[in-house]
Coordinates of C-alpha atoms and ligand atoms in Angstrom, one line a residue:
X158 CA -21.6 233.6 -62.6
X159 CA -20.4 230.7 -60.6
X160 CA -16.9 229.5 -61.2
X161 CA -16.3 226.6 -63.6
X162 CA -14.3 224.1 -61.7
X163 CA -11.6 221.9 -63.4
X164 CA -9.1 219.3 -62.5
X165 CA -7.3 219.9 -59.2
X166 CA -3.9 218.8 -60.3
X167 CA -1.9 218.1 -63.5
X168 CA -1.6 214.5 -62.5
X169 CA -5.3 214.3 -62.2
X170 CA -5.8 215.8 -65.7
X171 CA -3.2 213.4 -67.2
X172 CA -4.7 210.3 -65.5
X173 CA -8.2 211.3 -66.8
X174 CA -7.0 211.9 -70.3
X175 CA -4.9 208.8 -70.4
X176 CA -7.8 206.9 -68.8
X177 CA -10.0 208.1 -71.6
X178 CA -7.5 207.0 -74.2
X179 CA -6.7 203.6 -72.7
X180 CA -9.6 201.2 -73.1
X181 CA -11.0 198.3 -74.9
X182 CA -9.4 199.6 -78.1
X183 CA -5.9 199.1 -76.7
X184 CA -6.6 195.7 -75.2
X185 CA -8.5 194.0 -78.0
X186 CA -7.6 196.0 -81.1
X187 CA -4.1 197.2 -81.0
X188 CA -2.0 194.0 -80.3
X189 CA -3.6 191.9 -83.0
X190 CA -3.6 194.7 -85.6
X191 CA 0.0 195.3 -84.9
X192 CA 0.8 191.6 -85.3
X193 CA -1.1 191.3 -88.5
X194 CA 0.1 194.6 -90.0
X195 CA 3.8 193.7 -89.7
X196 CA 4.9 194.0 -86.1
X197 CA 7.4 196.7 -85.7
X198 CA 6.8 197.9 -89.2
X199 CA 3.1 198.5 -88.2
X200 CA 4.2 200.2 -85.0
X201 CA 6.4 202.5 -87.0
X202 CA 3.5 203.5 -89.3
X203 CA 1.2 203.9 -86.3
X204 CA 3.7 206.1 -84.5
X205 CA 4.2 208.3 -87.6
X206 CA 0.4 208.6 -88.0
X207 CA 0.0 209.3 -84.3
X208 CA 2.6 212.1 -84.5
X209 CA 1.4 213.8 -87.7
X210 CA -2.4 213.2 -87.1
X211 CA -3.1 211.9 -83.6
X212 CA -1.1 214.3 -81.5
X213 CA -1.9 217.2 -83.9
X214 CA -5.7 216.7 -83.5
X215 CA -5.3 216.0 -79.8
X216 CA -3.4 219.3 -79.3
X217 CA -5.9 221.1 -81.3
X218 CA -8.7 219.8 -79.2
X219 CA -7.0 220.5 -75.9
X220 CA -6.1 224.0 -76.9
X221 CA -9.6 224.7 -78.3
X222 CA -11.0 223.6 -74.9
X223 CA -8.6 225.6 -72.8
X224 CA -8.8 228.7 -74.9
X225 CA -12.5 228.9 -74.8
X226 CA -13.0 227.4 -71.4
X227 CA -16.1 225.8 -72.8
X228 CA -17.6 222.4 -73.7
X229 CA -17.2 220.9 -77.1
X230 CA -20.4 222.1 -78.6
X231 CA -20.0 225.8 -77.8
X232 CA -16.2 225.8 -78.1
X233 CA -16.4 225.5 -81.9
X234 CA -19.1 228.2 -82.0
X235 CA -16.9 230.5 -79.9
X236 CA -14.0 230.4 -82.4
X237 CA -15.7 230.2 -85.8
X238 CA -19.2 231.0 -87.0
X239 CA -18.8 228.9 -90.1
X240 CA -17.6 225.8 -88.3
X241 CA -19.7 226.3 -85.2
X242 CA -22.0 223.4 -86.1
X243 CA -19.1 220.9 -86.0
X244 CA -19.3 221.0 -82.3
X245 CA -22.8 219.5 -82.4
X246 CA -21.3 216.3 -83.8
X247 CA -19.3 215.7 -80.7
X248 CA -22.0 214.8 -78.2
X249 CA -23.7 212.7 -80.8
X250 CA -20.6 210.7 -81.5
X251 CA -19.8 210.4 -77.8
X252 CA -23.3 209.1 -76.9
X253 CA -23.3 206.6 -79.8
X254 CA -19.9 205.2 -78.7
X255 CA -21.0 205.2 -75.1
X256 CA -24.0 203.1 -75.8
X257 CA -22.2 200.2 -77.5
X258 CA -19.1 200.6 -75.3
X259 CA -21.3 200.1 -72.2
X260 CA -22.8 196.9 -73.7
X261 CA -19.2 195.5 -73.9
X262 CA -18.4 196.9 -70.4
X263 CA -21.4 195.0 -69.2
X264 CA -20.0 191.7 -70.6
X265 CA -16.8 192.4 -68.8
X266 CA -18.6 192.7 -65.5
X267 CA -20.5 189.5 -66.3
X268 CA -17.1 187.8 -66.8
X269 CA -15.8 189.2 -63.5
X270 CA -18.7 187.7 -61.7
X271 CA -18.3 184.5 -63.7
X272 CA -14.7 184.1 -62.5
X273 CA -15.7 184.8 -58.9
X274 CA -18.3 182.1 -59.4
X275 CA -15.7 179.7 -60.8
X276 CA -13.4 180.3 -57.9
X277 CA -15.9 179.4 -55.4
X278 CA -17.5 176.7 -57.4
X279 CA -21.0 178.2 -57.5
X280 CA -23.5 177.7 -60.2
X281 CA -23.1 181.1 -61.7
X282 CA -19.5 180.1 -62.6
X283 CA -18.6 178.6 -66.0
X284 CA -19.4 175.1 -64.7
X285 CA -16.6 173.6 -66.7
X286 CA -18.1 174.8 -70.0
X287 CA -15.8 176.1 -72.8
X288 CA -15.3 179.8 -73.4
X289 CA -17.2 179.6 -76.7
X290 CA -20.2 178.0 -75.0
X291 CA -20.2 180.4 -72.1
X292 CA -20.0 183.3 -74.6
X293 CA -22.8 181.9 -76.8
X294 CA -25.0 181.6 -73.7
X295 CA -24.1 185.1 -72.6
X296 CA -25.0 186.7 -75.9
X297 CA -28.1 184.6 -76.4
X298 CA -29.4 185.7 -73.0
X299 CA -30.4 189.2 -74.0
X300 CA -32.1 190.0 -70.7
X301 CA -29.1 189.2 -68.6
X302 CA -26.9 191.2 -71.0
X303 CA -29.2 194.2 -70.6
X304 CA -28.9 194.0 -66.8
X305 CA -25.1 193.9 -66.9
X306 CA -25.0 196.7 -69.5
X307 CA -27.2 198.8 -67.2
X308 CA -24.9 198.1 -64.2
X309 CA -22.0 199.4 -66.3
X310 CA -23.9 202.5 -67.3
X311 CA -25.0 203.2 -63.8
X312 CA -21.3 203.0 -62.6
X313 CA -20.4 205.5 -65.3
X314 CA -23.3 207.8 -64.4
X315 CA -22.3 207.8 -60.7
X316 CA -18.7 208.7 -61.3
X317 CA -19.7 211.5 -63.7
X318 CA -22.4 212.8 -61.4
X319 CA -19.8 213.1 -58.6
X320 CA -18.2 215.8 -60.6
X321 CA -15.0 216.5 -62.5
X322 CA -12.9 216.6 -59.3
X323 CA -14.8 214.4 -57.0
X324 CA -15.7 211.8 -59.6
X325 CA -13.6 211.6 -62.7
X326 CA -10.3 212.9 -61.4
X327 CA -10.5 210.9 -58.2
X328 CA -11.5 207.7 -60.0
X329 CA -8.8 208.0 -62.6
X330 CA -6.0 209.0 -60.2
X331 CA -6.5 205.8 -58.3
X332 CA -7.8 203.6 -61.1
X333 CA -5.0 204.2 -63.7
X334 CA -2.0 203.3 -61.4
X335 CA -4.0 200.3 -60.1
X336 CA -4.6 199.2 -63.7
X337 CA -0.9 199.3 -64.4
X338 CA -0.2 197.2 -61.4
X339 CA -2.8 194.6 -62.4
X340 CA -1.5 194.6 -66.0
X341 CA 2.0 193.9 -64.7
X342 CA 0.7 190.8 -62.8
X343 CA -1.0 189.5 -65.9
X344 CA 2.0 190.1 -68.1
X345 CA 4.2 188.2 -65.8
X346 CA 1.8 185.3 -65.7
X347 CA 1.1 185.3 -69.5
X348 CA 4.8 185.5 -70.5
X349 CA 5.8 182.6 -68.4
X350 CA 3.2 180.2 -69.9
X351 CA 4.7 177.5 -72.1
X352 CA 4.5 178.5 -75.7
X353 CA 4.2 182.2 -74.9
X354 CA 7.1 183.3 -77.0
X355 CA 5.2 182.7 -80.2
X356 CA 2.8 185.5 -79.1
X357 CA 5.6 188.0 -78.6
X358 CA 7.2 187.0 -81.9
X359 CA 3.8 187.5 -83.7
X360 CA 3.5 191.0 -82.3
X361 CA 7.1 192.3 -82.4
X362 CA 9.0 190.7 -85.2
X363 CA 9.2 193.2 -88.1
X364 CA 7.7 192.0 -91.3
X365 CA 7.4 194.4 -94.2
X366 CA 5.4 192.1 -96.5
X367 CA 2.0 193.5 -95.3
X368 CA 3.1 197.0 -96.0
X369 CA 4.3 196.0 -99.5
X370 CA 1.2 194.0 -100.3
X371 CA -1.5 196.3 -99.0
X372 CA -0.1 199.6 -97.9
X373 CA -3.5 201.3 -98.1
X374 CA -5.1 198.7 -96.0
X375 CA -2.5 198.9 -93.3
X376 CA -2.8 202.7 -93.3
X377 CA -6.5 202.6 -93.0
X378 CA -6.4 200.0 -90.1
X379 CA -3.7 202.0 -88.3
X380 CA -5.5 205.3 -88.8
X381 CA -8.9 204.1 -87.6
X382 CA -7.3 202.4 -84.6
X383 CA -5.5 205.5 -83.8
X384 CA -8.5 207.8 -83.7
X385 CA -10.6 205.5 -81.6
X386 CA -7.7 204.6 -79.3
X387 CA -6.8 208.3 -78.7
X388 CA -10.5 209.3 -78.0
X389 CA -10.3 211.9 -80.7
X390 CA -13.1 213.7 -82.5
X391 CA -15.8 213.2 -79.9
X392 CA -15.2 216.3 -77.9
X393 CA -13.5 214.4 -75.0
X394 CA -10.1 216.3 -75.3
X395 CA -11.9 219.6 -75.8
X396 CA -13.9 219.0 -72.6
X397 CA -10.9 217.8 -70.6
X398 CA -8.8 220.6 -72.0
X399 CA -11.2 223.2 -70.7
X400 CA -10.6 221.9 -67.2
X401 CA -6.8 222.5 -67.3
X402 CA -4.8 225.5 -66.1
X403 CA -3.0 227.9 -68.3
X404 CA 0.4 227.1 -66.9
X405 CA 0.3 223.5 -68.2
X406 CA 2.2 222.8 -71.4
X407 CA -0.5 221.4 -73.8
X408 CA 1.9 220.3 -76.6
X409 CA 3.8 218.2 -74.1
X410 CA 0.6 216.9 -72.6
X411 CA -0.6 215.8 -76.0
X412 CA 2.6 213.9 -76.7
X413 CA 2.5 212.3 -73.3
X414 CA -1.0 211.0 -73.7
X415 CA -0.2 209.5 -77.1
X416 CA 2.9 207.8 -75.8
X417 CA 1.1 206.4 -72.7
X418 CA -1.7 205.1 -74.9
X419 CA 0.7 203.4 -77.2
X420 CA 2.6 202.0 -74.3
X421 CA -0.5 200.4 -72.8
X422 CA -1.4 199.0 -76.2
X423 CA 2.0 197.3 -76.4
X424 CA 1.8 196.1 -72.8
X425 CA -1.7 194.8 -73.3
X426 CA -0.3 192.8 -76.2
X427 CA 2.3 191.3 -74.0
X428 CA -0.5 190.2 -71.7
X429 CA -3.1 188.8 -74.1
X430 CA -1.2 187.5 -77.2
X431 CA 1.3 185.2 -75.3
X432 CA -1.7 183.7 -73.5
X433 CA -3.7 183.2 -76.7
X434 CA -0.7 181.6 -78.5
X435 CA 0.0 179.4 -75.5
X436 CA -3.5 178.1 -75.8
X437 CA -3.0 177.6 -79.5
X438 CA -6.0 179.7 -80.4
X439 CA -6.8 180.4 -84.1
X440 CA -6.1 183.8 -85.4
X441 CA -9.8 184.6 -85.7
X442 CA -10.1 184.3 -81.9
X443 CA -7.3 186.8 -81.2
X444 CA -9.1 190.1 -81.5
X445 CA -12.4 191.8 -80.7
X446 CA -15.0 190.2 -78.4
X447 CA -13.8 186.7 -79.2
X448 CA -10.3 187.4 -77.7
X449 CA -11.7 188.9 -74.6
X450 CA -14.6 186.7 -73.9
X451 CA -13.7 183.3 -75.4
X452 CA -10.0 182.8 -75.8
X453 CA -8.9 184.4 -72.6
X454 CA -11.6 182.8 -70.5
X455 CA -10.3 179.4 -71.9
X456 CA -6.8 180.4 -70.8
X457 CA -8.0 181.2 -67.3
X458 CA -10.2 178.1 -67.0
X459 CA -7.2 176.0 -68.1
X460 CA -5.0 177.1 -65.3
X461 CA -7.0 175.6 -62.4
X462 CA -8.1 177.5 -59.4
X463 CA -5.4 180.1 -59.7
X464 CA -6.6 180.8 -63.2
X465 CA -9.8 182.3 -61.8
X466 CA -7.8 184.7 -59.6
X467 CA -6.0 185.8 -62.7
X468 CA -9.4 186.0 -64.5
X469 CA -10.7 188.3 -61.7
X470 CA -7.6 190.5 -61.9
X471 CA -7.8 190.6 -65.7
X472 CA -11.5 191.4 -66.1
X473 CA -11.1 193.9 -63.2
X474 CA -8.5 195.8 -65.1
X475 CA -10.5 195.8 -68.3
X476 CA -13.5 197.2 -66.4
X477 CA -11.3 199.9 -64.9
X478 CA -10.0 200.8 -68.4
X479 CA -13.4 200.8 -69.9
X480 CA -15.0 202.9 -67.1
X481 CA -12.3 205.6 -67.3
X482 CA -13.2 205.7 -71.1
X483 CA -16.9 205.7 -70.7
X484 CA -16.9 208.5 -68.1
X485 CA -15.1 210.7 -70.6
X486 CA -17.8 210.0 -73.2
X487 CA -20.6 210.9 -70.8
X488 CA -18.8 214.0 -69.6
X489 CA -19.0 215.5 -73.1
X490 CA -22.8 216.1 -73.2
X491 CA -22.9 216.6 -69.5
X492 CA -20.4 219.5 -69.7
X493 CA -22.6 221.1 -72.4
X494 CA -25.7 220.8 -70.3
X495 CA -24.1 222.2 -67.1
X496 CA -22.4 225.0 -69.0
X497 CA -25.8 226.1 -70.3
X498 CA -27.3 226.0 -66.8
X499 CA -24.4 228.2 -65.7
X500 CA -24.9 230.6 -68.5
X501 CA -28.6 231.0 -67.7
X502 CA -27.5 231.8 -64.1
X503 CA -29.4 228.8 -62.8
X504 CA -28.9 228.9 -59.1
X505 CA -29.9 225.3 -58.4
X506 CA -27.4 224.0 -60.9
X507 CA -26.9 220.3 -60.5
X508 CA -25.1 217.6 -62.4
X509 CA -27.6 214.9 -61.4
X510 CA -30.5 215.7 -63.7
X511 CA -28.1 216.1 -66.7
X512 CA -26.4 212.8 -66.0
X513 CA -29.7 211.1 -65.4
X514 CA -31.3 212.2 -68.7
X515 CA -28.3 211.5 -70.8
X516 CA -27.8 208.1 -69.2
X517 CA -31.3 207.1 -69.9
X518 CA -31.0 208.2 -73.5
X519 CA -27.7 206.4 -74.1
X520 CA -28.9 203.5 -71.9
X521 CA -31.8 202.8 -74.2
X522 CA -29.5 202.3 -77.1
X523 CA -27.2 200.3 -74.9
X524 CA -30.1 198.0 -74.0
X525 CA -31.0 197.4 -77.6
X526 CA -27.3 196.5 -78.3
X527 CA -27.2 194.2 -75.3
X528 CA -30.5 192.5 -76.2
X529 CA -29.2 192.0 -79.8
X530 CA -26.2 190.0 -78.5
X531 CA -23.7 190.1 -81.3
X532 CA -26.5 190.2 -83.9
X533 CA -27.7 186.7 -83.2
X534 CA -30.9 187.7 -81.4
X535 CA -32.3 189.4 -84.4
X536 CA -33.2 192.7 -82.8
X537 CA -32.1 194.3 -86.0
X538 CA -34.6 192.5 -88.2
X539 CA -37.4 195.1 -88.1
X540 CA -34.9 197.7 -89.2
X541 CA -33.7 195.4 -92.0
X542 CA -37.3 195.2 -93.2
X543 CA -37.4 198.9 -93.1
X544 CA -34.3 199.3 -95.2
X545 CA -35.2 196.4 -97.5
X546 CA -36.6 199.0 -99.9
X547 CA -33.1 200.2 -100.4
X548 CA -31.2 198.5 -103.2
X549 CA -28.4 197.1 -101.1
X550 CA -28.2 196.6 -97.4
X551 CA -24.6 197.2 -96.3
X552 CA -23.0 194.1 -94.9
X553 CA -22.5 195.3 -91.3
X554 CA -26.2 196.2 -90.9
X555 CA -27.2 193.0 -89.3
X556 CA -25.9 193.7 -85.9
X557 CA -26.5 196.7 -83.7
X558 CA -22.9 196.7 -82.3
X559 CA -21.4 196.9 -85.8
X560 CA -23.9 199.5 -86.9
X561 CA -23.2 201.9 -84.0
X562 CA -19.5 201.2 -84.3
X563 CA -19.4 202.0 -88.0
X564 CA -21.6 205.1 -87.7
X565 CA -19.5 206.6 -84.9
X566 CA -16.0 205.3 -85.3
X567 CA -16.1 204.8 -89.1
X568 CA -17.9 208.0 -90.2
X569 CA -18.5 210.6 -87.5
X570 CA -15.0 210.5 -86.0
X571 CA -12.9 210.9 -89.2
X572 CA -15.4 213.5 -90.4
X573 CA -15.1 215.5 -87.1
X574 CA -11.4 215.2 -87.1
X575 CA -11.1 216.4 -90.7
X576 CA -13.3 219.4 -90.1
X577 CA -11.4 220.3 -87.0
X578 CA -8.1 220.2 -88.9
X579 CA -9.5 222.3 -91.7
X580 CA -10.9 224.8 -89.2
X581 CA -7.7 225.1 -87.2
X582 CA -5.4 225.1 -90.3
X583 CA -7.3 227.4 -92.6
X584 CA -10.0 229.3 -90.7
X585 CA -8.8 230.2 -87.2
X586 CA -5.2 229.6 -88.2
X587 CA -2.5 227.5 -86.4
X588 CA -1.3 230.7 -84.7
X589 CA -4.3 230.6 -82.5
X590 CA -3.2 227.2 -81.1
X591 CA 0.4 228.5 -80.8
X592 CA -0.8 231.4 -78.7
X593 CA -2.7 229.1 -76.5
X594 CA 0.2 226.8 -76.0
X595 CA 2.6 229.6 -75.3
X596 CA 0.9 230.8 -72.1
X597 CA 2.9 231.6 -69.0
X598 CA 6.4 231.3 -70.5
X599 CA 5.8 228.0 -72.2
X600 CA 7.5 227.6 -75.6
X601 CA 6.0 225.7 -78.5
X602 CA 9.3 224.5 -80.0
X603 CA 7.8 222.2 -82.7
X604 CA 5.3 224.8 -83.9
X605 CA 6.5 224.8 -87.6
X606 CA 6.2 221.0 -87.7
X607 CA 2.7 221.3 -86.2
X608 CA 1.7 224.0 -88.7
X609 CA 2.6 221.8 -91.7
X610 CA 0.8 218.8 -90.2
X611 CA -2.4 220.6 -89.3
X612 CA -2.7 222.4 -92.6
X613 CA -1.6 219.7 -95.1
X614 CA -0.6 216.3 -93.8
X615 CA -3.4 215.6 -91.3
X616 CA -6.3 216.6 -93.5
X617 CA -4.9 214.6 -96.4
X618 CA -4.4 211.5 -94.3
X619 CA -7.8 211.8 -92.6
X620 CA -9.5 212.3 -95.9
X621 CA -7.9 209.1 -97.1
X622 CA -9.2 207.2 -94.1
X623 CA -12.6 208.7 -94.5
X624 CA -12.7 207.8 -98.1
X625 CA -11.8 204.2 -97.3
X626 CA -14.5 204.0 -94.7
X627 CA -17.2 205.4 -97.0
X628 CA -16.3 202.9 -99.6
X629 CA -16.5 200.1 -97.1
X630 CA -19.9 201.6 -95.9
X631 CA -21.5 201.4 -99.3
X632 CA -19.3 198.6 -100.7
Ligands
LIG270 N1 -10.1 205.4 -76.4 C1 -11.0 204.4 -75.8 C2 -10.5 203.0 -76.1 O1 -9.4 202.9 -76.7 C3 -12.4 204.6 -76.3 C4 -12.9 206.0 -76.2 C5 -13.0 206.7 -75.0 C6 -13.3 206.8 -77.2 N2 -13.5 207.9 -75.3 C7 -13.7 208.0 -76.6 C8 -13.4 206.6 -78.5 C9 -14.1 209.1 -77.4 C10 -13.8 207.7 -79.3 C11 -14.2 208.9 -78.7 O2 -11.1 202.1 -75.8

């Protein structure tokens, strides 16, 4: 059988894994949730959750991947017959996320183009319109959104098709350091705006009231954010883990990825919140699509010509972050596909057909999401009619973006993470993970802590998160 090639270097692996983790979640979710959830108090909870759940699941996935040397689907099957089916959830979750993630990535490209247009005063610029109007037009124009969504998907597909080394590793090794440099430029600009300090105060000043008033709510927010932000429970870390070498210390890698991801979340906050506060934006415009596509565009437009240069840098960095994430999602099913070809001894084994088929599949869902705008274009209506027989239509079911997000992030991810913890903690036993970490003289010093987390703490916390989500789903 032909050799299964992985990452060329440890740096390449780290950049790919951090690239997967760092994405839209960090830029538009983390800063605001931290500010709302009590600043440093929230950060503390987030870090504890990341340590007892995030890093634990991450290490489990990395070890599972490297131990079996297989893709996410067959990795589960290889270690447990009873939990083998859990692996099948991974490509489904990854493809679902990929489809709406690409729709958003498409909007980012559109905004990059928009700022180039503004800079040169062409008609495809903002033409002096406010961010809200530009965004309303962008979402209402379903056709255009589909085109940009497809451009984003195509970029993702090309990088993945070029291979683990030639595509993903090379892109992330250059893209991630570049992203940090661009982020530094934006932070400098944002923090020197008049009124910027209010943004930093919002995000960093500790406030324990939210924790006292609604501890469960904060826990659920922090937990959901963490799973999505760390790219867990969609097979990404299993797949990337299968591309690393035995001499690498997996436990240390898992902690490094978590810390880098949190650091970028904090840095992104220092870039976007001061700018939003300097503009005097309402709180509702400080997170999600509104932050990225309305508030910040207003900030850039308000700075004169130089503002568009910053706009180009900013949307450029968001596109880099989003692409490094989307390639990781596409790689999950592609790895499964190519592994199967390898097993069958297929001589003409190629990545292209796999990438093409999976891109078309996910692209179709992406196109629906794009055409729907943010639900305003009514693409969901026929489905609503279909579900109308049901007693109660859940509130989020009027928008494709929210529906796909809820299905993947809200349900499939916590479910996958829970099952993974139960499998590692109780079926294949934490010793298996220890043996995988302690290869080639590596020592797993925090093993006892890990064991307690994976058997008791993580399953309990994830079950709590899942329970909260299900209640929201049917509530
Ligand atoms: N972590 C990415 C972000 O914060 C999103 C992401 C990439 C992801 N790969 C994933 C989320 C796999 C869930 C599963 O934007």
